[in-house]
Amino acid sequence: IYLMKNLTPEQEADIICSGSAEVVSRDELISKIKRSRDEKQPLRIKYGADPSAPDIHLGHAVCLYKLKELQDLGHKVIFLIGDFTGMIGDPSGLSKTRTPLSKEKIELNAKTYTEQVSKILDIEKAEVSYNSIWHADMNFEEVLRLCSKYTVARILERDDFAKRLKAESPIGIHELLYPLIQGYDSVMLKADIELGGTDQKFNFLLARDLQREYGQEPQVALMMPILVGTDGKDKMSKSLGNHIGIAEEPKEIFGKLMSIPDEVMESYYRLISRLPEEEIDSIFKDIESGKLNPRDAKMRLAHIITARFHSEEDAMSAEEEFKRVFSQGGLPDDIPEIEVKLKDGKVWLIGLIEREGLVSSRSEARRLLSQGAIYLNDRRVKESEEDISVKDGDILKVGKRKFAKLVIKD
């Protein structure tokens, strides 16, 4: 834990800014630190997460680790659950409108958020808030008054919206309002610092403008690098399905980390491993020289992360199972059973694996089938075999990590 009395404001600012991608601005941050010390009041650090899915993932962890540093410096972390904004969906980085979520779905997703972030934050020292507390009670006059604080031209300067306009892709009015609603959260929370990914820059800067409009000192925008998802291309995102949830089973976390492309492994090490920079430098120097196999480096990363969110024992077990299943061609210890009802001795494979949750959709099932990624026992299922003959006890493998034992139902 950092002791503020042993740090100058400039040294504390260095700690806060370390590992960030951009800060607006460091001078303002130093000024806030000085005020915090003079008034003996901690800075208020805002971090928001929309519960668009039930998982807090490793992309969130990049910011959560920075939040923990700020907690250790003695500041007040505000974990804001966007149960109101989550119904709209943040348009940041999207090329099309999100499908709005129901209030019931949002509430269900939000239930586990506090428990999940407790794996990193000291939740007892944090302030947990929900933005529906103030947004849900705003009347239309108040909404119009908020809208008068900003112009359409400024909103459309946002890169995401500019691209969609050029592509003639529809933009909902509710999407234009999203940055205003998020910015108003900073006003209501009197945020001194807002923390998030670089994709949030527009929203953070808009919030600074709104705070000025409401007579507040603008927040410092502290932006962290974006963690790429398991596909190695897009940012880690629940909506894109390329995320690794910190509450997932140990073998899932381990297996997903082993599936990331080699070229993004270094960013994972630097953003979420928490190893010293010199040690990370040494690892990738050894990989470059040929002294270390990238697969072994990836296995170490998977072990570190799995142990952090579960236990050392869980990480060891997940590693042993991974080696047995994927390196030695074995089977997992615990294979779930699924009941299968046959028609003329066959089953419709696409419908079966979708129904049992082995894929997210029929289109994904067909994609995996066309890629030769579905196996019955040790035999690759052909694309033409949507209706397939099976028997009791057959082992179905879908993709790299999902297995099921078939139980024939009369």
Coordinates of C-alpha atoms in Angstrom, one line a residue:
I1 CA 0.0 0.0 0.0
Y2 CA 1.3 3.4 -0.9
L3 CA 1.7 5.9 1.9
M4 CA 0.7 9.4 0.6
K5 CA 2.7 11.2 3.2
N6 CA 5.9 9.7 1.7
L7 CA 5.0 10.8 -1.9
T8 CA 5.1 14.3 -3.4
P9 CA 2.0 15.2 -5.5
E10 CA 4.1 14.7 -8.6
Q11 CA 5.2 11.2 -7.5
E12 CA 1.6 10.2 -6.7
A13 CA 0.6 11.5 -10.2
D14 CA 3.3 9.4 -11.7
I15 CA 1.9 6.3 -10.0
I16 CA -1.7 7.1 -11.1
C17 CA -0.6 7.8 -14.7
S18 CA 1.7 4.7 -15.0
G19 CA 0.5 2.2 -17.6
S20 CA -2.2 4.6 -18.9
A21 CA -2.6 5.3 -22.6
E22 CA -3.6 9.0 -22.1
V23 CA -4.4 11.4 -19.3
V24 CA -6.3 14.7 -19.7
S25 CA -4.5 16.2 -18.0
R26 CA -1.5 15.5 -15.7
D27 CA -1.2 19.1 -14.5
E28 CA -4.9 19.0 -13.5
L29 CA -4.3 15.7 -11.7
I30 CA -1.4 17.2 -9.7
S31 CA -3.7 20.2 -8.8
K32 CA -6.4 17.8 -7.6
I33 CA -4.0 15.8 -5.5
K34 CA -2.7 19.0 -3.8
R35 CA -6.3 20.1 -3.1
S36 CA -7.1 16.6 -1.7
R37 CA -4.2 16.8 0.7
D38 CA -5.0 20.4 1.8
E39 CA -8.7 19.5 2.4
K40 CA -7.9 16.1 3.8
Q41 CA -10.5 14.6 1.4
P42 CA -9.9 11.7 -0.9
L43 CA -10.4 12.2 -4.6
R44 CA -13.6 10.6 -6.1
I45 CA -12.7 8.1 -8.8
K46 CA -15.5 7.1 -11.1
Y47 CA -15.6 3.8 -13.0
G48 CA -18.7 2.7 -14.8
A49 CA -19.7 -0.6 -16.2
D50 CA -23.0 -1.3 -18.1
P51 CA -24.4 -4.7 -17.2
S52 CA -25.1 -5.7 -20.8
A53 CA -24.0 -9.2 -19.9
P54 CA -23.4 -11.0 -16.6
D55 CA -19.7 -11.2 -16.9
I56 CA -16.9 -8.8 -15.7
H57 CA -14.1 -9.8 -18.0
L58 CA -10.3 -9.3 -18.3
G59 CA -10.8 -6.1 -20.3
H60 CA -12.5 -4.6 -17.2
A61 CA -9.7 -6.0 -15.1
V62 CA -7.2 -3.6 -16.8
C63 CA -9.1 -0.7 -15.3
L64 CA -10.0 -2.5 -12.0
Y65 CA -6.3 -3.0 -11.2
K66 CA -5.7 0.7 -11.7
L67 CA -8.7 1.4 -9.4
K68 CA -7.1 -0.8 -6.8
E69 CA -3.9 1.3 -7.0
L70 CA -6.0 4.4 -6.5
Q71 CA -7.7 2.8 -3.5
D72 CA -4.2 2.0 -2.1
L73 CA -3.4 5.6 -2.5
G74 CA -6.3 6.4 -0.2
H75 CA -8.8 7.7 -2.7
K76 CA -12.5 6.9 -2.9
V77 CA -13.4 4.5 -5.8
I78 CA -17.0 4.7 -7.1
F79 CA -18.0 1.6 -8.9
L80 CA -21.0 2.8 -11.0
I81 CA -23.3 0.1 -12.3
G82 CA -25.0 1.5 -15.4
D83 CA -28.3 -0.2 -15.0
F84 CA -30.0 2.7 -16.8
T85 CA -27.5 3.3 -19.5
G86 CA -27.2 -0.4 -20.0
M87 CA -30.8 -0.5 -21.4
I88 CA -29.5 1.8 -24.2
G89 CA -26.1 0.3 -24.8
D90 CA -22.9 2.3 -25.3
P91 CA -22.4 3.0 -29.0
S92 CA -18.6 3.3 -28.5
G93 CA -16.7 1.4 -31.2
L94 CA -19.9 0.0 -32.8
S95 CA -20.9 0.2 -36.5
K96 CA -24.6 -0.4 -35.8
T97 CA -27.2 0.2 -33.2
R98 CA -27.3 -2.2 -30.2
T99 CA -30.4 -4.1 -29.5
P100 CA -31.9 -2.5 -26.4
L101 CA -32.1 -4.7 -23.3
S102 CA -35.0 -5.0 -20.9
K103 CA -34.9 -3.7 -17.4
E104 CA -35.3 -7.3 -16.1
K105 CA -32.3 -8.5 -18.1
I106 CA -30.2 -5.6 -16.9
E107 CA -31.1 -6.3 -13.2
L108 CA -30.3 -10.0 -13.7
N109 CA -26.9 -9.2 -15.2
A110 CA -26.0 -6.6 -12.5
K111 CA -26.6 -9.0 -9.6
T112 CA -23.2 -10.5 -9.6
Y113 CA -21.2 -7.4 -10.5
T114 CA -20.3 -6.4 -7.0
E115 CA -19.2 -9.9 -6.1
Q116 CA -17.0 -10.2 -9.2
V117 CA -15.2 -6.9 -8.8
S118 CA -14.5 -7.9 -5.2
K119 CA -11.9 -10.3 -6.7
I120 CA -9.8 -7.1 -7.4
L121 CA -11.2 -4.2 -5.4
D122 CA -11.7 -3.8 -1.7
I123 CA -15.4 -3.5 -2.1
E124 CA -15.9 -2.5 1.5
K125 CA -14.0 0.7 0.9
A126 CA -15.6 1.4 -2.4
E127 CA -18.9 3.2 -3.1
V128 CA -21.2 1.2 -5.3
S129 CA -23.9 3.2 -7.1
Y130 CA -26.5 2.7 -9.8
N131 CA -27.3 5.4 -12.3
S132 CA -31.0 4.6 -12.5
I133 CA -31.2 6.4 -9.1
W134 CA -31.1 9.8 -10.7
H135 CA -31.9 9.0 -14.4
A136 CA -35.1 7.1 -13.8
D137 CA -36.7 10.0 -12.0
M138 CA -35.8 12.7 -14.5
N139 CA -38.9 14.2 -16.2
F140 CA -38.9 15.3 -19.8
E141 CA -38.3 19.0 -18.9
E142 CA -35.1 17.9 -17.1
V143 CA -34.0 15.8 -20.0
L144 CA -34.5 18.8 -22.4
R145 CA -32.5 21.0 -20.1
L146 CA -29.7 18.5 -20.1
C147 CA -29.8 18.3 -23.9
S148 CA -29.5 22.1 -24.2
K149 CA -26.0 21.9 -22.7
Y150 CA -24.5 20.3 -25.8
T151 CA -24.9 20.6 -29.6
V152 CA -25.7 18.0 -32.2
A153 CA -22.7 19.1 -34.2
R154 CA -20.4 18.3 -31.3
I155 CA -22.0 14.9 -30.7
L156 CA -21.6 14.1 -34.4
E157 CA -17.9 14.8 -34.2
R158 CA -17.6 11.5 -32.5
D159 CA -15.7 9.1 -34.7
D160 CA -18.2 6.3 -34.4
F161 CA -21.1 8.5 -35.4
A162 CA -19.2 10.1 -38.2
K163 CA -18.3 6.8 -39.8
R164 CA -21.9 5.6 -39.5
L165 CA -23.2 8.7 -41.1
K166 CA -20.8 8.3 -44.0
A167 CA -21.8 4.7 -44.4
E168 CA -25.5 5.8 -44.2
S169 CA -26.0 3.4 -41.3
P170 CA -28.9 4.4 -39.0
I171 CA -28.2 6.2 -35.7
G172 CA -30.9 6.2 -33.1
I173 CA -31.6 9.4 -31.2
H174 CA -31.2 7.4 -28.0
E175 CA -27.6 6.7 -29.1
L176 CA -26.9 10.4 -29.5
L177 CA -28.1 10.9 -26.0
Y178 CA -25.9 8.2 -24.5
P179 CA -22.7 10.4 -24.0
L180 CA -24.9 13.1 -22.4
I181 CA -26.4 10.6 -20.0
Q182 CA -23.0 9.1 -19.1
G183 CA -21.5 12.6 -18.7
Y184 CA -24.4 13.5 -16.4
D185 CA -23.3 10.6 -14.1
S186 CA -20.0 12.5 -13.5
V187 CA -22.0 15.6 -12.5
M188 CA -24.2 13.6 -10.1
L189 CA -21.2 11.8 -8.6
K190 CA -18.9 14.9 -8.5
A191 CA -16.2 12.8 -10.1
D192 CA -12.6 14.1 -9.8
I193 CA -11.2 11.3 -12.1
E194 CA -13.0 9.1 -14.5
L195 CA -11.3 5.9 -15.5
G196 CA -11.9 3.8 -18.6
G197 CA -10.5 2.6 -21.9
T198 CA -9.3 4.8 -24.7
D199 CA -12.6 4.2 -26.6
Q200 CA -14.3 6.3 -23.9
K201 CA -12.4 9.5 -24.6
F202 CA -15.3 11.3 -26.3
N203 CA -17.6 10.4 -23.4
F204 CA -15.0 11.5 -20.8
L205 CA -14.3 14.8 -22.5
L206 CA -18.0 15.5 -22.9
A207 CA -18.5 14.8 -19.1
R208 CA -15.8 17.5 -18.4
D209 CA -17.8 20.0 -20.5
L210 CA -21.0 19.1 -18.6
Q211 CA -19.3 19.5 -15.2
R212 CA -18.2 23.0 -16.2
E213 CA -21.8 23.8 -17.3
Y214 CA -23.0 22.7 -13.8
G215 CA -20.3 24.7 -12.0
Q216 CA -18.0 21.8 -11.1
E217 CA -14.3 21.4 -11.6
P218 CA -13.9 19.1 -14.6
Q219 CA -12.8 15.6 -14.0
V220 CA -9.4 14.2 -15.1
A221 CA -9.9 11.6 -17.9
L222 CA -7.6 8.6 -17.2
M223 CA -7.6 6.3 -20.1
M224 CA -6.2 2.8 -20.0
P225 CA -5.1 0.7 -23.0
I226 CA -7.7 -1.6 -24.6
L227 CA -7.2 -5.4 -24.1
V228 CA -7.8 -7.2 -27.4
G229 CA -10.2 -10.1 -27.2
T230 CA -9.5 -13.8 -27.7
D231 CA -10.0 -13.4 -31.5
G232 CA -6.8 -11.2 -31.5
K233 CA -8.6 -8.5 -33.5
D234 CA -11.4 -6.6 -31.8
K235 CA -11.4 -5.2 -28.2
M236 CA -12.5 -7.7 -25.6
S237 CA -16.3 -7.3 -25.5
K238 CA -19.2 -9.3 -24.1
S239 CA -21.3 -8.3 -27.1
L240 CA -18.6 -9.7 -29.5
G241 CA -18.3 -13.0 -27.6
N242 CA -14.5 -12.7 -27.5
H243 CA -14.2 -12.1 -23.7
I244 CA -12.8 -14.1 -20.8
G245 CA -15.0 -13.6 -17.7
I246 CA -13.1 -13.4 -14.4
A247 CA -15.9 -15.5 -12.7
E248 CA -15.7 -18.3 -15.4
E249 CA -14.7 -21.8 -14.4
P250 CA -10.9 -22.3 -14.1
K251 CA -10.6 -24.6 -17.1
E252 CA -12.5 -22.1 -19.2
I253 CA -10.2 -19.2 -18.2
F254 CA -7.2 -21.4 -18.8
G255 CA -8.4 -22.8 -22.1
K256 CA -9.5 -19.4 -23.5
L257 CA -6.1 -17.8 -22.6
M258 CA -4.3 -20.7 -24.4
S259 CA -6.4 -19.9 -27.5
I260 CA -5.3 -16.3 -27.9
P261 CA -3.0 -15.6 -30.9
D262 CA 0.7 -15.4 -30.1
E263 CA 1.0 -11.9 -31.4
V264 CA -1.3 -10.5 -28.7
M265 CA 0.2 -12.4 -25.8
E266 CA 2.6 -9.7 -24.9
S267 CA -0.2 -7.2 -24.4
Y268 CA -1.9 -9.6 -22.1
Y269 CA 1.3 -10.0 -20.0
R270 CA 1.7 -6.2 -19.8
L271 CA -1.9 -5.4 -19.0
I272 CA -3.1 -8.1 -16.7
S273 CA -0.3 -10.4 -15.5
R274 CA 0.9 -8.0 -12.8
L275 CA 4.4 -9.3 -13.3
P276 CA 7.3 -6.7 -13.1
E277 CA 8.1 -5.1 -16.4
E278 CA 11.7 -6.4 -16.3
E279 CA 10.4 -9.9 -15.9
I280 CA 8.0 -9.5 -18.9
D281 CA 10.9 -8.0 -20.9
S282 CA 13.0 -11.1 -20.2
I283 CA 10.2 -13.5 -21.2
F284 CA 9.8 -11.9 -24.6
K285 CA 13.5 -11.5 -25.1
D286 CA 13.8 -15.3 -24.5
I287 CA 11.0 -15.9 -27.0
E288 CA 12.6 -13.8 -29.6
S289 CA 16.0 -15.6 -29.2
G290 CA 14.4 -19.0 -29.3
K291 CA 15.2 -19.9 -25.7
L292 CA 11.5 -20.0 -24.7
N293 CA 8.6 -21.6 -26.6
P294 CA 5.7 -19.2 -27.0
R295 CA 3.3 -22.0 -26.0
D296 CA 5.2 -22.4 -22.7
A297 CA 5.0 -18.6 -22.1
K298 CA 1.3 -18.7 -22.9
M299 CA 0.8 -21.6 -20.4
R300 CA 2.5 -19.6 -17.7
L301 CA 0.2 -16.6 -18.4
A302 CA -2.9 -18.8 -18.3
H303 CA -1.7 -20.3 -15.0
I304 CA -1.1 -16.9 -13.4
I305 CA -4.5 -15.5 -14.4
T306 CA -6.4 -18.6 -13.5
A307 CA -4.7 -18.7 -10.1
R308 CA -5.5 -15.0 -9.5
F309 CA -9.2 -15.3 -10.0
H310 CA -9.5 -18.8 -8.4
S311 CA -6.6 -20.5 -6.6
E312 CA -3.2 -22.1 -7.2
E313 CA -4.8 -25.5 -6.9
D314 CA -7.5 -24.7 -9.5
A315 CA -4.8 -23.4 -11.9
M316 CA -2.8 -26.6 -11.5
S317 CA -5.8 -28.7 -12.1
A318 CA -6.8 -26.6 -15.2
E319 CA -3.3 -26.8 -16.6
E320 CA -3.1 -30.6 -16.1
E321 CA -6.5 -31.1 -17.8
F322 CA -5.5 -28.8 -20.7
K323 CA -2.3 -30.8 -21.3
R324 CA -4.2 -34.1 -21.1
V325 CA -7.0 -33.0 -23.4
F326 CA -5.2 -30.8 -25.9
S327 CA -1.6 -31.9 -25.9
Q328 CA -2.1 -35.6 -25.4
G329 CA -5.5 -36.1 -27.0
G330 CA -7.3 -37.2 -23.8
L331 CA -10.7 -36.3 -22.4
P332 CA -11.7 -34.0 -19.6
D333 CA -12.4 -35.5 -16.2
D334 CA -15.9 -34.2 -16.0
I335 CA -18.0 -34.4 -19.2
P336 CA -21.6 -33.2 -18.9
E337 CA -24.2 -35.6 -20.1
I338 CA -27.0 -34.5 -22.5
E339 CA -30.1 -36.5 -23.3
V340 CA -30.8 -37.1 -27.0
K341 CA -34.1 -38.2 -28.6
L342 CA -33.6 -40.0 -31.9
K343 CA -35.7 -39.9 -34.9
D344 CA -35.2 -42.8 -37.3
G345 CA -32.0 -43.5 -35.4
K346 CA -30.6 -40.0 -36.0
V347 CA -30.5 -36.6 -34.4
W348 CA -30.4 -33.1 -35.9
L349 CA -26.9 -32.0 -34.9
I350 CA -27.3 -28.3 -35.3
G351 CA -30.5 -28.1 -33.2
L352 CA -28.9 -30.4 -30.5
I353 CA -25.8 -28.4 -29.9
E354 CA -27.7 -25.1 -29.9
R355 CA -30.3 -26.4 -27.5
E356 CA -27.7 -27.7 -25.1
G357 CA -25.8 -24.4 -25.1
L358 CA -22.7 -25.7 -26.8
V359 CA -22.9 -22.8 -29.2
S360 CA -24.6 -19.4 -29.0
S361 CA -26.6 -19.8 -32.2
R362 CA -27.4 -22.0 -35.1
S363 CA -25.3 -19.9 -37.3
E364 CA -22.3 -20.5 -35.1
A365 CA -23.1 -24.3 -35.1
R366 CA -23.1 -24.3 -38.9
R367 CA -19.9 -22.3 -39.0
L368 CA -18.1 -24.8 -36.8
L369 CA -19.5 -27.7 -38.8
S370 CA -18.2 -26.2 -42.1
Q371 CA -14.8 -25.6 -40.4
G372 CA -14.6 -29.2 -39.4
A373 CA -14.6 -28.2 -35.7
I374 CA -17.2 -30.8 -34.5
Y375 CA -16.2 -34.3 -33.6
L376 CA -18.1 -37.5 -32.7
N377 CA -15.7 -39.5 -30.7
D378 CA -12.5 -39.2 -32.7
R379 CA -14.2 -38.7 -36.1
R380 CA -14.6 -35.3 -37.6
V381 CA -18.3 -34.7 -38.6
K382 CA -18.7 -33.8 -42.2
E383 CA -20.6 -30.7 -43.2
S384 CA -23.3 -32.8 -44.9
E385 CA -24.1 -34.6 -41.7
E386 CA -26.6 -32.3 -40.1
D387 CA -28.7 -35.5 -39.3
I388 CA -26.2 -37.9 -37.7
S389 CA -26.4 -41.4 -36.3
V390 CA -25.3 -41.6 -32.7
K391 CA -25.4 -44.2 -29.9
D392 CA -25.5 -44.1 -26.1
G393 CA -22.2 -43.0 -24.6
D394 CA -20.8 -41.2 -27.7
I395 CA -18.6 -38.2 -27.0
L396 CA -19.4 -35.0 -28.9
K397 CA -16.7 -32.3 -29.1
V398 CA -17.7 -28.8 -30.3
G399 CA -14.9 -26.4 -31.0
K400 CA -11.8 -26.7 -29.0
R401 CA -13.0 -27.0 -25.4
K402 CA -16.7 -28.1 -25.2
F403 CA -17.5 -31.8 -24.7
A404 CA -20.7 -33.7 -24.1
K405 CA -21.6 -37.3 -23.4
L406 CA -24.7 -38.4 -25.3
V407 CA -27.4 -40.3 -23.4
I408 CA -30.0 -41.8 -25.7
K409 CA -33.6 -41.2 -24.5
D410 CA -36.3 -43.7 -25.5

